[in-house]
Short mmCIF file of C-alpha atoms in Angstrom, two decimals:
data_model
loop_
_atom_site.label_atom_id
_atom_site.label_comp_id
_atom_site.label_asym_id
_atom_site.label_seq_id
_atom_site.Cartn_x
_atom_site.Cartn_y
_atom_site.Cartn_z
CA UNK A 197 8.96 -36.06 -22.96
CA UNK A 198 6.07 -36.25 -20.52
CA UNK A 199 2.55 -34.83 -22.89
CA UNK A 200 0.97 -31.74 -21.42
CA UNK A 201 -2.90 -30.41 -21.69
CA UNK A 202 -3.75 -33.56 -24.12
CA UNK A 203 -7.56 -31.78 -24.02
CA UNK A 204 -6.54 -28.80 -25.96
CA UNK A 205 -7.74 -28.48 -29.49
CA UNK A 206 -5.25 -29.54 -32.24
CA UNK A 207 -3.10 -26.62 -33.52
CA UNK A 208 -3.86 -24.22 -30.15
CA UNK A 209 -0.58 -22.31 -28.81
CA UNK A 210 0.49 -24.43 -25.37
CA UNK A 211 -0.58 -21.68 -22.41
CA UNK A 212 2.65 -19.70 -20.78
CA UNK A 213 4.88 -22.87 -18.78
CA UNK A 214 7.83 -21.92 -16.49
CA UNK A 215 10.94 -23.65 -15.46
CA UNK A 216 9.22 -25.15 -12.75
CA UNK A 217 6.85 -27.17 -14.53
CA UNK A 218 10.45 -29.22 -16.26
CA UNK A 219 9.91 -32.65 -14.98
CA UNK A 220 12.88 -35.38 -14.45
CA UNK A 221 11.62 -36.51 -17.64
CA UNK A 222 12.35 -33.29 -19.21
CA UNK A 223 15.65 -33.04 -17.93
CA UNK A 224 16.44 -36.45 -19.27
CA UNK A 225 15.80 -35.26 -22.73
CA UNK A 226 18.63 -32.63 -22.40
CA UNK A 227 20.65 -35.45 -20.69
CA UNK A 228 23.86 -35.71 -23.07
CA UNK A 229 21.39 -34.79 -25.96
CA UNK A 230 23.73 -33.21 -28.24
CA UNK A 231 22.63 -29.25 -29.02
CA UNK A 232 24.14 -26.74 -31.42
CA UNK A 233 24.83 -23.24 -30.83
CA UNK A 234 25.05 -20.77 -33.22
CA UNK A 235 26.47 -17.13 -32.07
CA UNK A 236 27.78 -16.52 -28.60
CA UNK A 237 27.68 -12.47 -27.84
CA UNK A 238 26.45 -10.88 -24.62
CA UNK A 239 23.16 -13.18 -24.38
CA UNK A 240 24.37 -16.22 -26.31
CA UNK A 241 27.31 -16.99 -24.13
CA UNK A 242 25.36 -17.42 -20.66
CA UNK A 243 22.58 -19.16 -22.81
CA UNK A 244 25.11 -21.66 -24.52
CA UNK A 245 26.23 -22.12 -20.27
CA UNK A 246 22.93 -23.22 -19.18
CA UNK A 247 22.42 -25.41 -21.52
CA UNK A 248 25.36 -27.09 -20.79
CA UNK A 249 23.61 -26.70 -16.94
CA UNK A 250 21.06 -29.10 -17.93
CA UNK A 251 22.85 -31.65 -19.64
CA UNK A 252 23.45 -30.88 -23.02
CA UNK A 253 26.55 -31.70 -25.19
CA UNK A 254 27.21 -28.27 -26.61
CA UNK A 255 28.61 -28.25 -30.56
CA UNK A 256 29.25 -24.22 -30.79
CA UNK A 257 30.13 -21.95 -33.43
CA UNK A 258 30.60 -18.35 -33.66
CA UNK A 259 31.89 -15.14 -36.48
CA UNK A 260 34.40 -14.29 -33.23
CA UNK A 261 36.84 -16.44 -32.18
CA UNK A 262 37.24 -15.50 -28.73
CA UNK A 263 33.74 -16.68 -27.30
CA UNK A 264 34.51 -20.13 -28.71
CA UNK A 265 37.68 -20.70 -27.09
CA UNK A 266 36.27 -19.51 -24.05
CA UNK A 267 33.42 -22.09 -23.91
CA UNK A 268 35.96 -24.55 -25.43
CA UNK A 269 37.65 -24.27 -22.28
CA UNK A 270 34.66 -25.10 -20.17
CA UNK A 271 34.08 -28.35 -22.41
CA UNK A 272 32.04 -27.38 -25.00
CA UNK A 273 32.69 -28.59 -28.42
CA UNK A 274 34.00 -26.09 -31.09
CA UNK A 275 32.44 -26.68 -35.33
CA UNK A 276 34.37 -24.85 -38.10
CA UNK A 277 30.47 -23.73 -39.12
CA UNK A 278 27.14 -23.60 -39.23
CA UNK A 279 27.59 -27.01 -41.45
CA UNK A 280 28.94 -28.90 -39.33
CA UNK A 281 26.94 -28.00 -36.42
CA UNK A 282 24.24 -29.29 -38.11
CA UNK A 283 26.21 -32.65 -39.09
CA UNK A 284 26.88 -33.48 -35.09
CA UNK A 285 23.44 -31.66 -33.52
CA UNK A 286 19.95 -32.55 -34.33
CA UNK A 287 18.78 -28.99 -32.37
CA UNK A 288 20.37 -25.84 -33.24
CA UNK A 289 19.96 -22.87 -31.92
CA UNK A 290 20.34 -19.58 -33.27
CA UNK A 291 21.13 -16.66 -31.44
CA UNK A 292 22.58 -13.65 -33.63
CA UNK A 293 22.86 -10.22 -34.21
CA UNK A 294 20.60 -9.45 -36.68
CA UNK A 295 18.05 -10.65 -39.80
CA UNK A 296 20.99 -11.02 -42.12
CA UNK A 297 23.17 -13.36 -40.37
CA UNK A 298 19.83 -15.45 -39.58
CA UNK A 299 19.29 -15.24 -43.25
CA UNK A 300 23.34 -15.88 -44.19
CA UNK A 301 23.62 -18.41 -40.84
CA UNK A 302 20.43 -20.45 -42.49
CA UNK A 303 21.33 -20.28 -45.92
CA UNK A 304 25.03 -21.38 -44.64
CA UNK A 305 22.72 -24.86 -43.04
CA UNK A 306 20.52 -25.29 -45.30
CA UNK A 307 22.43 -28.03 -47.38
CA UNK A 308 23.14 -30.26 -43.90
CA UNK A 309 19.59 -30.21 -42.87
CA UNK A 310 17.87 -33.12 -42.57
CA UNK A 311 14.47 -34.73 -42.05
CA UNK A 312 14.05 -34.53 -37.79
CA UNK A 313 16.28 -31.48 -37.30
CA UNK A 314 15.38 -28.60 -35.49
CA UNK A 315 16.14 -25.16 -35.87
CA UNK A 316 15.41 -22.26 -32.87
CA UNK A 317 16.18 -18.62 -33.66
CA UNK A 318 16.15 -16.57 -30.55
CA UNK A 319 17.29 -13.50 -32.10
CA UNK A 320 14.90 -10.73 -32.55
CA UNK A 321 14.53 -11.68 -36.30
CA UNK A 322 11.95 -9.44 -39.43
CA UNK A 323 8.79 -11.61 -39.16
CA UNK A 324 8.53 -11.80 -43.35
CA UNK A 325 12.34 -13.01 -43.40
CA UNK A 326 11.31 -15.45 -40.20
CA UNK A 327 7.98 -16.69 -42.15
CA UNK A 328 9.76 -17.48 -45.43
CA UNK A 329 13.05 -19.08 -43.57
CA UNK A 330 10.35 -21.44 -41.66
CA UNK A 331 8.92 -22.56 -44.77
CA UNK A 332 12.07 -23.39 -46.45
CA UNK A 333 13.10 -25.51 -43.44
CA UNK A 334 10.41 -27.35 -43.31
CA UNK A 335 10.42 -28.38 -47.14
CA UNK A 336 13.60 -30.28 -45.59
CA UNK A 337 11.52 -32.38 -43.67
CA UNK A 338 13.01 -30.04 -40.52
CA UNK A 339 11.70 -27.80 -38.13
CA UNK A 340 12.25 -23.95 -37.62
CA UNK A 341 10.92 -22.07 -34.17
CA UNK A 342 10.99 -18.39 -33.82
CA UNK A 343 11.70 -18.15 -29.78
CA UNK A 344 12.79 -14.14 -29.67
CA UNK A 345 13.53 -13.28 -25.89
CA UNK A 346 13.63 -10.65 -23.45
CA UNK A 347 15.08 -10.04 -20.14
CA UNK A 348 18.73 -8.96 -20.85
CA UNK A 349 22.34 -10.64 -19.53
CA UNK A 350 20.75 -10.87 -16.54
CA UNK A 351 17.91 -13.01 -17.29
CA UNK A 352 20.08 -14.82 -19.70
CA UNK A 353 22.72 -15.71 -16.90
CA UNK A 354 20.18 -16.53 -14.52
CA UNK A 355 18.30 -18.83 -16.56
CA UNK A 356 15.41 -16.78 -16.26
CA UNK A 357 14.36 -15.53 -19.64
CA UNK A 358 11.01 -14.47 -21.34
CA UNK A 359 10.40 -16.55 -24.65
CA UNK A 360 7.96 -16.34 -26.62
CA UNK A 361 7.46 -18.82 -29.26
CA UNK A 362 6.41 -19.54 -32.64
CA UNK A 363 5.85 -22.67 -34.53
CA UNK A 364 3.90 -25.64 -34.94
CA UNK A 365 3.06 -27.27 -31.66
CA UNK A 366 4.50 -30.13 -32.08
CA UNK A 367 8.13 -28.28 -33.31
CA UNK A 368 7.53 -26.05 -29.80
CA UNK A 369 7.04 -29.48 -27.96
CA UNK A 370 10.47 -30.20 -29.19
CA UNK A 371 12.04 -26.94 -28.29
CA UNK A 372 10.27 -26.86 -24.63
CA UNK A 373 13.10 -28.50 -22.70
CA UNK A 374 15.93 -26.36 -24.37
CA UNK A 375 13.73 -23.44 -23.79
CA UNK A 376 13.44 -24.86 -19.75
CA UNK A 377 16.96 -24.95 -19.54
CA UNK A 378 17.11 -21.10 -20.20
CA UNK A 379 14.10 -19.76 -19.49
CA UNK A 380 11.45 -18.71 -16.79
CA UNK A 381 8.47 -18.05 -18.50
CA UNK A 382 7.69 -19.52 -21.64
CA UNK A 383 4.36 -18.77 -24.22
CA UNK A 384 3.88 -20.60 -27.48
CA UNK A 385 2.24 -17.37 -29.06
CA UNK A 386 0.86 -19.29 -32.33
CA UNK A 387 2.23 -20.08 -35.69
CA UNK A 388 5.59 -19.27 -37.65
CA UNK A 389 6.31 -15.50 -36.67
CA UNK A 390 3.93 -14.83 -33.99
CA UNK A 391 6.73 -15.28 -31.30
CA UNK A 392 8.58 -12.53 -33.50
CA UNK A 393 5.62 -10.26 -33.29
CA UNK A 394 5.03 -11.07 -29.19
CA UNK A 395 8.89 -9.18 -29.34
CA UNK A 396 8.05 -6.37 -31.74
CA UNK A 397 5.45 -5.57 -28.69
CA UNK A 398 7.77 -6.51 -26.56
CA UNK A 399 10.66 -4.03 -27.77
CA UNK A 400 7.59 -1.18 -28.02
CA UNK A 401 7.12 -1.48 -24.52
CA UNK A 402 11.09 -1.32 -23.15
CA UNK A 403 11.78 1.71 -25.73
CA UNK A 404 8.81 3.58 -24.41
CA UNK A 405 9.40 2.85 -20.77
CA UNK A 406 13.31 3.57 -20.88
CA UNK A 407 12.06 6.76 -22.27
CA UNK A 408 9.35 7.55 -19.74
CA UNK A 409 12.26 6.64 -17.32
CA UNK A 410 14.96 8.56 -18.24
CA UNK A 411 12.66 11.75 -18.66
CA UNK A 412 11.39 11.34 -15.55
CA UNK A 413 14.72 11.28 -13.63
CA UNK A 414 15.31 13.67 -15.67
CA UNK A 415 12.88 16.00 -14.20
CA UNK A 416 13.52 15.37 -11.02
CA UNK A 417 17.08 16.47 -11.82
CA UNK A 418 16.48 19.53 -13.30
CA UNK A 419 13.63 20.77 -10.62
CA UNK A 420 16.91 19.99 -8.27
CA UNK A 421 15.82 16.91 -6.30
CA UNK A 422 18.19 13.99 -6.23
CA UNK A 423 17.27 10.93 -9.00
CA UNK A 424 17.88 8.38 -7.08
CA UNK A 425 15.75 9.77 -4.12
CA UNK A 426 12.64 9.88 -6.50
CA UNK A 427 13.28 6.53 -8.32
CA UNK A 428 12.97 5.35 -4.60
CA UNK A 429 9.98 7.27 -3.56
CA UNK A 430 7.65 6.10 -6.71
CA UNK A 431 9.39 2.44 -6.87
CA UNK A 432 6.33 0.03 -5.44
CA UNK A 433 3.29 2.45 -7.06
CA UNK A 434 1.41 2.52 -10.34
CA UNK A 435 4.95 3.67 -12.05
CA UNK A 436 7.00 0.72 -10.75
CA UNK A 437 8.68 -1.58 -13.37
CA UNK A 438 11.70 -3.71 -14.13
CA UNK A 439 13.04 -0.71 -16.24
CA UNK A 440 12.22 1.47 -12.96
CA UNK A 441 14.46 -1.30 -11.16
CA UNK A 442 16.96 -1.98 -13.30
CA UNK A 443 17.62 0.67 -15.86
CA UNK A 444 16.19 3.40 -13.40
CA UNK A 445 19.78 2.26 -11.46
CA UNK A 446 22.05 2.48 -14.06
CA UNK A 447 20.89 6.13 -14.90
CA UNK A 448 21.05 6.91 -11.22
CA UNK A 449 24.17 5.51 -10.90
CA UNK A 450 25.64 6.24 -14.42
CA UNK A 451 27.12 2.97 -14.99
CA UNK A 452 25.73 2.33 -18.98
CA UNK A 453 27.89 -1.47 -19.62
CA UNK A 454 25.68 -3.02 -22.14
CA UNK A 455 23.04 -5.41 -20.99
CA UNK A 456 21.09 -4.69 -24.73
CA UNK A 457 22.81 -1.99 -26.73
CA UNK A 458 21.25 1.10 -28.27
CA UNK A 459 22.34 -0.17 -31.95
CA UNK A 460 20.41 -3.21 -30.88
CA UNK A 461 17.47 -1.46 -29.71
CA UNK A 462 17.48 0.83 -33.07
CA UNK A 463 16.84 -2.53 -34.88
CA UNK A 464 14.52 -3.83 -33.25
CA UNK A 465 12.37 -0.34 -33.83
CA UNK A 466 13.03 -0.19 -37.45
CA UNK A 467 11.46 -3.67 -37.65
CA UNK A 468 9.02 -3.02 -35.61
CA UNK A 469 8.11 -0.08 -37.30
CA UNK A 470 8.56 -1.99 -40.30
CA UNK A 471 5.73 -4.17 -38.99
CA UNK A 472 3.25 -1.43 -38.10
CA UNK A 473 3.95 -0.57 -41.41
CA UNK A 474 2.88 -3.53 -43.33
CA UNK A 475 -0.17 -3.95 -40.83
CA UNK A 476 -1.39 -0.76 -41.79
CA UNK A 477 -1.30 0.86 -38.15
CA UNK A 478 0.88 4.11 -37.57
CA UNK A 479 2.64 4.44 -34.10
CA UNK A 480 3.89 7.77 -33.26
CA UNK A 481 5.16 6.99 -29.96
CA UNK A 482 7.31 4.29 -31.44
CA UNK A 483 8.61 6.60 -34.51
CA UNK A 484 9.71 9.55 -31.74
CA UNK A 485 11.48 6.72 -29.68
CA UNK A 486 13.27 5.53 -32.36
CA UNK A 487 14.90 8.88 -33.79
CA UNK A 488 15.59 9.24 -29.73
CA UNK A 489 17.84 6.20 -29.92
CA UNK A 490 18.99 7.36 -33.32
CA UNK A 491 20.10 10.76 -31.81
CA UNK A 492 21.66 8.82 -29.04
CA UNK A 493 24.03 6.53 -31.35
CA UNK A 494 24.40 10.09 -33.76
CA UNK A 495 26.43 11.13 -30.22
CA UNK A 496 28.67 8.32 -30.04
CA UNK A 497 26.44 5.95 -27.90
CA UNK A 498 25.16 3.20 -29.85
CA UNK A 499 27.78 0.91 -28.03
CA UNK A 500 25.89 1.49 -24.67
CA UNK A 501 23.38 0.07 -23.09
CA UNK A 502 19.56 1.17 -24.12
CA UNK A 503 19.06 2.66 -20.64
CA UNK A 504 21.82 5.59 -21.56
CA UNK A 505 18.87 7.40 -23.43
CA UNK A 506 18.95 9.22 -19.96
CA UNK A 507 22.57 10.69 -21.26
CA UNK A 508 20.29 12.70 -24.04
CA UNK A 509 18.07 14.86 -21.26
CA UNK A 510 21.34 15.15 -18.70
CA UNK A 511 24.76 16.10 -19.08
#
């Protein structure tokens, strides 16, 4: 793979990249290059697709059997497990539900790894569970990036997610053209954990705009103008924002399918809050949102998507 910014300092994070810096030569290292992928739900499915986009020969493995045979039918190569993705795929990826199947996915690979593998978990994964799971890969002579994203089914369908990594540089190096392949803007935050943290701020952000959101249509509901006639009349000012855009419409419009589900959401703000904790900051704003998600999966909603926080100020 073609070298970029050879002046910067050993160690530094590579700057943001975006797809349209991958070179041929890039694309060449995806090229039959044979990738594993480990969990294939809402955002791994379109994710495991692109890949496939680029070049890759996809070895993929899943806890449901349905996503597999679907892929299976578009050429993709089924594993009985995590073992034996690692046996036929030098990069895995990782993209799961939670911190314990990272933890039981890992421990499940462990044994298979060897020297020159690499390991990406885009999940939104605890950053003390990430830090200690990096370690222990690398004491097998592999590597282990934490490359959370953001952006939804959308982004993930289009090929245009947010990732933000963590790692060594040379182990995000590795990682870059898989990242390319499903990904528009790309930052190596720093070391082991940091691209974890980049989505603990990330998640802050989307649960505290969905909530300014959905009180402020709201409002406008109650004071008897129409939503969707004040969404448009503010879109393009100081309040515009891709939750404005996209999950302002699905309140207007009431359709909640799940994009990122509320029980998703709810875990991501436990760990977040997990990590304001341990840094010794309190965050009110985040602790309110959260027990607002909390009250909305209390009601029956967890299985929507985050934007139905809306359903909790209107009827």
């Amino acid at each position: 793979m073609r070298r970029r910014h050879r002046t910067r300092r050993a160690g530094a994070p590579h700057p943001s990249v975006t797809a349209r810096d991958m070179t041929a030569g890039d694309m060449a290292d995806l090229k039959d290059r044979a990738v594993g992928f480990i969990g294939l739900g809402l955002m791994g499915r379109p994710m495991a697709r692109n890949l496939a986009k680029a070049g890759a020969a996809l070895v993929i493995s899943s806890r449901s059997p349905g996503p597999v045979e679907e892929l299976a039918g578009e050429g993709m190569s089924p594993a009985a497990g995590p073992a034996e993705v690692a046996a036929r795929a030098d990069a895995i990826v990782l993209m799961l539900s939670d911190t314990v199947a990272v933890e039981a996915v890992a421990a499940a690979l462990m044994d298979a790894l060897r020297p020159g593998h690499l390991v990406i978990d885009m999940g939104t994964t605890a950053v003390g569970a990430t830090r200690k799971l990096a370690e222990a890969v690398r004491a097998k002579g592999a590597d282990w990036v934490d490359a959370p994203v953001s952006g939804g089914t959308v982004a993930a369908e289009a090929g245009t997610l947010t990732i933000m990594a963590g790692g060594t540089e040379e182990a995000f190096a590795r990682a870059l053209p898989l990242f390319q392949a499903m990904g528009q803007r790309i930052t190596h935050v720093g070391d082991s954990g940091a691209g974890q943290v980049a989505k603990m701020a990330n998640q802050v952000i989307v649960a505290l705009s969905i909530g300014a959101v959905a009180e402020a249509l709201a409002l406008a509901k109650a004071a008897g103008v129409e939503p969707g006639k004040v969404r448009d009349a503010i879109r393009g000012g100081f309040a515009e924002s891709r939750i404005l855009e996209l999950h302002g419409q699905r309140m207007v419009s009431g359709d909640f399918t799940p994009g990122g589900r509320v029980l998703t959401q709810i875990k991501d703000l436990k760990q977040a809050e997990e990590l304001a904790e341990q840094s010794g900051i309190q965050l009110p704003a985040l602790g309110l949102s959260l027990e607002l998600f909390e009250l909305l999966a209390e009601q029956g909603d967890g299985g929507l998507d985050h934007s139905a926080l809306y359903r909790l100020f209107v009827k």
